[in-house]
Amino acid sequence: MIICIFVILQFLAIPAAWAQAANEPKDFPFTQFDVSDYSSFHFRGSSIAHGALQVTPDSENLELTNKSGRITYKRPYRLWSSDIDDVVASFNTHFVINIFRNNEWEAGEGLAFVIAPDYEVPENSYGQWLGLTNDTTDGDTENKMVAIEFDTKKQDFDPDNDHIGLNINTIKSKKNVSLNGLGIDLAPHPDKVTNYSVWIQYDGKTKAMEVFMAATSGSTNVEKPVEPILNDTINLKDYVKEESYFGFSASTGNPDIQLNCVWQWNLEVEVLPVKKDRTWLKIVIGVGVPGIVLLGLICVMLGLIYKKKRKRAIDEESLVLGTLKSLPGIPREFRYKDLKKATNNFHESMKLGQGGFGVVYRGVLHEKDGGQHGASTASTTASTTEIAVKRFSRDNVKGQDDFFAELTIIHRLRHKHLVRLLGWSHEKGKLLLVYEFMPNGSLEKHLYDSSNPNTLHWSHRCKILTGVASALHYLHNEYDQKVVHRDLKASNILLDSHYNARLGDFGLARVLDNERNSYAELELGGVPGTMGYVAPECFHTGKATPESDVYGFGAVVLEVISGRSPGVRIHHEQQHYSLVDWVWMLHREGRIQEAVDKRLQNDYNFDEANRLLLLGLACSHPIDSERPQTPAIYQILSGTLPAPHVRPFKPVFTWPSMVSTFSTSDTTLFNITSSTSS
Ligand SMILES: *[C@@H]1O[C@H](CO)[C@@H](O)[C@H](O)[C@H]1NC(C)=O
Ligand SMILES: *[C@@H]1O[C@H](CO)[C@@H](O)[C@H](O)[C@H]1NC(C)=O
Ligand SMILES: *[C@@H]1O[C@H](CO)[C@@H](O)[C@H](O)[C@H]1NC(C)=O
Ligand SMILES: *[C@@H]1O[C@H](CO)[C@@H](O)[C@H](O)[C@H]1NC(C)=O
Ligand SMILES: *[C@@H]1O[C@H](CO)[C@@H](O)[C@H](O)[C@H]1NC(C)=O
């Protein structure tokens, strides 16, 4: 029945419009690129690095020869209309490119702006094929591809090694223009590095396509030149699909290589008039009164379903509460008014921090006789106990889910490096979890709080990392169900009075085998978590895995040893680095010990620091399957395994990953589709 209603609604094209509005990726213009833009594009053999789209691998990858790649904007555009004759969309695009080669490289092969039916890069499209076609497909009218090439290598059919061309289904340009005489050097000598602004304008009425180019220095914008350097007429309707993708394609050859970067991109495509929806009219006229009756019925049914659902939700809730109370080992239930009193009515001054989906308060419980609810915790008479109370903050229905999710996960976890749950309260829609209080606060506070004069001691740093690794190992392997924490960061690592680490905040944690590891189901409109701790693949899959937890751990290791936050860029010798890139650069240059926190004033163990930094880098590997797993991490920390071997250059992140990304035991987890990827 629901399906039938859905089909009818679909027919009226209502849900499609909703779905689109709800899931719009970040839009043009892009004046720079960073990892948060991964969700706006499709990547094939390409990445975002150093603030730019890297259409082929960037310099940190050792493999630069014989590569092709493609980056397309997430959604296709409608470029012509099959039911209105001769209507073709106009478009306007502006982008800034940089083709880089170093002293040793002859440039090759080229970059292209492409309009294509999909976002795949053809196999074996490296070398002369520019990621556009290959030996079998070149020239095929089924390619439905139109491109403007920026070619840096001469083939037999090219004028020279510095030209642009208009390509239709083949890399043999329909029209070519040599740039040599125009003072434009696409791949200049490395000490004359130049960015080029390119404008491509297409007029859907006159069918004129014009390309303009100008050298751009720094990041300032230049005026579009008056004269195009290439113009031609082309009826796009004859060549490309009605719905087509816009993007960039590029390739390198052997031995000729280059880096193909796009710094900025703006695109405007004319929105074609929507075809007159005659089907709608037909329904109304043809079905008439019965249709209205049907709609009425649908409304009634929807109402009933909603009511039933609501009732079921309430039933489920009381059922879950009942079950909760009867579970063996469930911590005690607190009365709301006691917790309210303990936290001074959730006073601002008692606030400890903001956690996943809630605010955490400090509380002081005064109890005459603890333990009457069967809890073993506050068992002394007339005691005062310090507690941490998390109050869930999202609206009722979601808050309910958050509360149960966190409660059901954490209550069964027992480990000396996890914050212990003391109890819960669920009264009048107020949802609270009570945790043991950690007198030393969070690791973040110890690393950055300027009011704290004492630098975190080296031995404490090592102890903290070992504790966190052991907690992760427990979650990933020792507990009977795999649990991913999803939000590993310094502010979620709490310290007890002896500086033992306790992993806290399970607000985002999920048990893996009930398929709830997708970030999408959190309805947060993207991947939550703090920049610098979230693994690159999460932006594509929207899913957390043990490997993405390990990435977060790597960030914590580098943070603890260097005393620098992964979310803050580092300015060093006229360059800006992320924490990982900075440590990697120091490693490459054989001076990794410079990464150690200066505030330690050399009061640390050199070998240990070296081992930990290398471990941090290994965990930060862009390819998830290459990261060490928790048993190895634990052994490296304890010194029973030597420091991992780390390549001098950070491997490039490409998506999908060239290496098999998922370990076989986890494959079933990836069958659920995330709403962010469609
Ligand atoms: C690159 O491709 C060319 C042509 O297909 C081939 O001869 C060469 O061996 C390849 N080189 C590498 C390093 O793959
Ligand atoms: C060219 O690309 C197509 C599509 O990716 C592929 O099926 C075909 O095998 C490729 N041809 C060669 C020679 O690699
Ligand atoms: C491309 O350039 C070459 C050399 O300048 C020229 O001979 C050829 O006609 C051009 N091709 C087209 C399609 O314009
Ligand atoms: C190219 O553009 C980027 C980003 O706007 C800028 O950082 C860089 O300095 C520019 N390079 C040159 C040589 O102008
Ligand atoms: C290209 O530009 C030139 C000079 O502005 C003009 O004479 C010519 O008609 C244009 N050609 C096309 C095909 O638009």
PDB file of C-alpha atoms in Angstrom, residues 436-585:
ATOM      1  CA  GLU A 436      31.631   8.740  36.311  1.00  0.00           C
ATOM      2  CA  PHE A 437      33.380  12.052  36.767  1.00  0.00           C
ATOM      3  CA  MET A 438      36.944  12.447  35.531  1.00  0.00           C
ATOM      4  CA  PRO A 439      38.794  14.831  37.836  1.00  0.00           C
ATOM      5  CA  ASN A 440      41.526  15.637  35.354  1.00  0.00           C
ATOM      6  CA  GLY A 441      39.212  16.677  32.566  1.00  0.00           C
ATOM      7  CA  SER A 442      39.947  16.149  28.921  1.00  0.00           C
ATOM      8  CA  LEU A 443      43.196  15.619  27.103  1.00  0.00           C
ATOM      9  CA  GLU A 444      42.396  18.675  25.032  1.00  0.00           C
ATOM     10  CA  LYS A 445      42.361  20.818  28.149  1.00  0.00           C
ATOM     11  CA  HIS A 446      45.782  19.502  29.173  1.00  0.00           C
ATOM     12  CA  LEU A 447      47.292  20.156  25.773  1.00  0.00           C
ATOM     13  CA  TYR A 448      45.942  23.631  25.130  1.00  0.00           C
ATOM     14  CA  ASP A 449      44.594  25.259  28.268  1.00  0.00           C
ATOM     15  CA  SER A 450      46.865  28.267  28.695  1.00  0.00           C
ATOM     16  CA  SER A 451      45.789  28.715  32.325  1.00  0.00           C
ATOM     17  CA  ASN A 452      47.499  25.418  33.040  1.00  0.00           C
ATOM     18  CA  PRO A 453      51.199  26.150  33.590  1.00  0.00           C
ATOM     19  CA  ASN A 454      52.303  22.524  33.620  1.00  0.00           C
ATOM     20  CA  THR A 455      53.052  20.876  30.343  1.00  0.00           C
ATOM     21  CA  LEU A 456      51.715  17.376  30.106  1.00  0.00           C
ATOM     22  CA  HIS A 457      54.647  15.172  31.093  1.00  0.00           C
ATOM     23  CA  TRP A 458      56.149  12.844  28.482  1.00  0.00           C
ATOM     24  CA  SER A 459      55.418   9.705  30.470  1.00  0.00           C
ATOM     25  CA  HIS A 460      51.797  10.802  30.838  1.00  0.00           C
ATOM     26  CA  ARG A 461      51.538  11.364  27.095  1.00  0.00           C
ATOM     27  CA  CYS A 462      52.768   7.848  26.392  1.00  0.00           C
ATOM     28  CA  LYS A 463      50.482   6.368  29.022  1.00  0.00           C
ATOM     29  CA  ILE A 464      47.483   8.189  27.567  1.00  0.00           C
ATOM     30  CA  LEU A 465      48.155   6.928  24.040  1.00  0.00           C
ATOM     31  CA  THR A 466      48.593   3.361  25.261  1.00  0.00           C
ATOM     32  CA  GLY A 467      45.289   3.627  27.117  1.00  0.00           C
ATOM     33  CA  VAL A 468      43.417   4.932  24.087  1.00  0.00           C
ATOM     34  CA  ALA A 469      44.905   2.219  21.870  1.00  0.00           C
ATOM     35  CA  SER A 470      43.836  -0.409  24.339  1.00  0.00           C
ATOM     36  CA  ALA A 471      40.290   0.994  24.464  1.00  0.00           C
ATOM     37  CA  LEU A 472      40.120   0.995  20.654  1.00  0.00           C
ATOM     38  CA  HIS A 473      41.405  -2.536  20.502  1.00  0.00           C
ATOM     39  CA  TYR A 474      38.678  -3.577  22.914  1.00  0.00           C
ATOM     40  CA  LEU A 475      35.974  -1.870  20.859  1.00  0.00           C
ATOM     41  CA  HIS A 476      37.194  -3.260  17.552  1.00  0.00           C
ATOM     42  CA  ASN A 477      38.163  -6.756  18.547  1.00  0.00           C
ATOM     43  CA  GLU A 478      37.590  -7.910  22.080  1.00  0.00           C
ATOM     44  CA  TYR A 479      34.017  -6.946  22.653  1.00  0.00           C
ATOM     45  CA  ASP A 480      31.552  -9.488  21.256  1.00  0.00           C
ATOM     46  CA  GLN A 481      30.278  -7.053  18.636  1.00  0.00           C
ATOM     47  CA  LYS A 482      32.510  -4.710  16.711  1.00  0.00           C
ATOM     48  CA  VAL A 483      31.959  -1.148  17.836  1.00  0.00           C
ATOM     49  CA  VAL A 484      33.203   1.940  16.014  1.00  0.00           C
ATOM     50  CA  HIS A 485      33.594   5.076  18.078  1.00  0.00           C
ATOM     51  CA  ARG A 486      33.378   7.499  15.122  1.00  0.00           C
ATOM     52  CA  ASP A 487      34.376  10.581  17.080  1.00  0.00           C
ATOM     53  CA  LEU A 488      37.858  10.020  18.401  1.00  0.00           C
ATOM     54  CA  LYS A 489      39.506  13.307  19.365  1.00  0.00           C
ATOM     55  CA  ALA A 490      41.369  14.954  22.200  1.00  0.00           C
ATOM     56  CA  SER A 491      38.261  16.429  23.781  1.00  0.00           C
ATOM     57  CA  ASN A 492      36.696  12.961  24.041  1.00  0.00           C
ATOM     58  CA  ILE A 493      39.686  11.479  25.831  1.00  0.00           C
ATOM     59  CA  LEU A 494      39.285  12.035  29.550  1.00  0.00           C
ATOM     60  CA  LEU A 495      41.885  11.612  32.253  1.00  0.00           C
ATOM     61  CA  ASP A 496      41.447  10.112  35.670  1.00  0.00           C
ATOM     62  CA  SER A 497      43.428  11.249  38.687  1.00  0.00           C
ATOM     63  CA  HIS A 498      46.431   9.114  37.640  1.00  0.00           C
ATOM     64  CA  TYR A 499      46.383  10.352  34.039  1.00  0.00           C
ATOM     65  CA  ASN A 500      44.935   7.135  32.759  1.00  0.00           C
ATOM     66  CA  ALA A 501      43.029   7.772  29.557  1.00  0.00           C
ATOM     67  CA  ARG A 502      39.340   7.012  29.451  1.00  0.00           C
ATOM     68  CA  LEU A 503      37.611   7.146  26.133  1.00  0.00           C
ATOM     69  CA  GLY A 504      34.321   8.956  26.482  1.00  0.00           C
ATOM     70  CA  ASP A 505      31.364  10.193  24.536  1.00  0.00           C
ATOM     71  CA  PHE A 506      29.745   7.379  22.715  1.00  0.00           C
ATOM     72  CA  GLY A 507      27.214   9.730  21.184  1.00  0.00           C
ATOM     73  CA  LEU A 508      28.341   8.823  17.701  1.00  0.00           C
ATOM     74  CA  ALA A 509      29.477   5.278  18.425  1.00  0.00           C
ATOM     75  CA  ARG A 510      27.803   2.427  16.630  1.00  0.00           C
ATOM     76  CA  VAL A 511      27.770  -1.324  16.789  1.00  0.00           C
ATOM     77  CA  LEU A 512      28.908  -2.458  13.378  1.00  0.00           C
ATOM     78  CA  ASP A 513      26.824  -5.546  12.847  1.00  0.00           C
ATOM     79  CA  ASN A 514      23.471  -3.849  12.938  1.00  0.00           C
ATOM     80  CA  GLU A 515      24.489  -1.834   9.895  1.00  0.00           C
ATOM     81  CA  ARG A 516      24.200   1.465  11.648  1.00  0.00           C
ATOM     82  CA  ASN A 517      27.674   2.688  10.917  1.00  0.00           C
ATOM     83  CA  SER A 518      26.539   5.145   8.290  1.00  0.00           C
ATOM     84  CA  TYR A 519      26.873   8.782   9.185  1.00  0.00           C
ATOM     85  CA  ALA A 520      23.939   9.460   6.883  1.00  0.00           C
ATOM     86  CA  GLU A 521      21.435   7.895   9.250  1.00  0.00           C
ATOM     87  CA  LEU A 522      22.314  10.575  11.777  1.00  0.00           C
ATOM     88  CA  GLU A 523      20.570  13.079   9.524  1.00  0.00           C
ATOM     89  CA  LEU A 524      23.207  15.657  10.143  1.00  0.00           C
ATOM     90  CA  GLY A 525      23.553  16.476   6.484  1.00  0.00           C
ATOM     91  CA  GLY A 526      27.111  15.318   6.181  1.00  0.00           C
ATOM     92  CA  VAL A 527      29.928  13.718   8.061  1.00  0.00           C
ATOM     93  CA  PRO A 528      30.130  14.981  11.634  1.00  0.00           C
ATOM     94  CA  GLY A 529      33.332  14.967  13.568  1.00  0.00           C
ATOM     95  CA  THR A 530      36.108  17.447  13.773  1.00  0.00           C
ATOM     96  CA  MET A 531      38.244  18.441  10.826  1.00  0.00           C
ATOM     97  CA  GLY A 532      41.588  16.707  10.958  1.00  0.00           C
ATOM     98  CA  TYR A 533      40.307  13.616  12.738  1.00  0.00           C
ATOM     99  CA  VAL A 534      37.974  12.345  10.012  1.00  0.00           C
ATOM    100  CA  ALA A 535      39.458   9.894   7.500  1.00  0.00           C
ATOM    101  CA  PRO A 536      39.320  11.014   3.854  1.00  0.00           C
ATOM    102  CA  GLU A 537      37.277   8.028   2.667  1.00  0.00           C
ATOM    103  CA  CYS A 538      34.458   8.952   5.085  1.00  0.00           C
ATOM    104  CA  PHE A 539      33.625  11.920   2.895  1.00  0.00           C
ATOM    105  CA  HIS A 540      32.935   9.504   0.067  1.00  0.00           C
ATOM    106  CA  THR A 541      31.299   6.615   1.837  1.00  0.00           C
ATOM    107  CA  GLY A 542      29.681   8.528   4.682  1.00  0.00           C
ATOM    108  CA  LYS A 543      30.530   5.505   6.803  1.00  0.00           C
ATOM    109  CA  ALA A 544      32.762   4.920   9.769  1.00  0.00           C
ATOM    110  CA  THR A 545      34.847   1.781  10.015  1.00  0.00           C
ATOM    111  CA  PRO A 546      37.522   0.459  12.373  1.00  0.00           C
ATOM    112  CA  GLU A 547      40.000   1.869   9.844  1.00  0.00           C
ATOM    113  CA  SER A 548      38.523   5.348  10.096  1.00  0.00           C
ATOM    114  CA  ASP A 549      38.773   5.092  13.897  1.00  0.00           C
ATOM    115  CA  VAL A 550      42.457   4.232  13.422  1.00  0.00           C
ATOM    116  CA  TYR A 551      42.830   7.370  11.298  1.00  0.00           C
ATOM    117  CA  GLY A 552      41.376   9.402  14.173  1.00  0.00           C
ATOM    118  CA  PHE A 553      43.790   7.675  16.519  1.00  0.00           C
ATOM    119  CA  GLY A 554      46.701   8.619  14.231  1.00  0.00           C
ATOM    120  CA  ALA A 555      45.616  12.244  14.453  1.00  0.00           C
ATOM    121  CA  VAL A 556      45.517  11.984  18.248  1.00  0.00           C
ATOM    122  CA  VAL A 557      49.031  10.461  18.345  1.00  0.00           C
ATOM    123  CA  LEU A 558      50.487  13.270  16.237  1.00  0.00           C
ATOM    124  CA  GLU A 559      48.586  15.786  18.344  1.00  0.00           C
ATOM    125  CA  VAL A 560      49.792  14.414  21.682  1.00  0.00           C
ATOM    126  CA  ILE A 561      53.429  14.240  20.603  1.00  0.00           C
ATOM    127  CA  SER A 562      53.528  17.582  18.800  1.00  0.00           C
ATOM    128  CA  GLY A 563      51.113  19.478  21.040  1.00  0.00           C
ATOM    129  CA  ARG A 564      49.398  20.813  17.904  1.00  0.00           C
ATOM    130  CA  SER A 565      45.766  20.416  16.989  1.00  0.00           C
ATOM    131  CA  PRO A 566      45.005  18.479  13.763  1.00  0.00           C
ATOM    132  CA  GLY A 567      42.381  21.105  12.966  1.00  0.00           C
ATOM    133  CA  VAL A 568      44.876  23.968  12.844  1.00  0.00           C
ATOM    134  CA  ARG A 569      47.113  24.570   9.842  1.00  0.00           C
ATOM    135  CA  ILE A 570      50.811  24.999  10.460  1.00  0.00           C
ATOM    136  CA  HIS A 571      52.789  27.821   8.920  1.00  0.00           C
ATOM    137  CA  HIS A 572      56.341  26.671   8.415  1.00  0.00           C
ATOM    138  CA  GLU A 573      59.055  28.017   6.106  1.00  0.00           C
ATOM    139  CA  GLN A 574      56.577  29.991   3.961  1.00  0.00           C
ATOM    140  CA  GLN A 575      54.259  27.019   3.516  1.00  0.00           C
ATOM    141  CA  HIS A 576      50.974  26.012   5.076  1.00  0.00           C
ATOM    142  CA  TYR A 577      50.631  22.429   6.177  1.00  0.00           C
ATOM    143  CA  SER A 578      48.061  20.246   7.813  1.00  0.00           C
ATOM    144  CA  LEU A 579      49.482  18.505  10.881  1.00  0.00           C
ATOM    145  CA  VAL A 580      49.903  15.218   8.996  1.00  0.00           C
ATOM    146  CA  ASP A 581      51.569  16.847   5.989  1.00  0.00           C
ATOM    147  CA  TRP A 582      53.889  18.806   8.226  1.00  0.00           C
ATOM    148  CA  VAL A 583      55.087  15.751  10.181  1.00  0.00           C
ATOM    149  CA  TRP A 584      55.394  13.842   6.916  1.00  0.00           C
ATOM    150  CA  MET A 585      57.531  16.582   5.428  1.00  0.00           C
TER     151      MET A 585
END
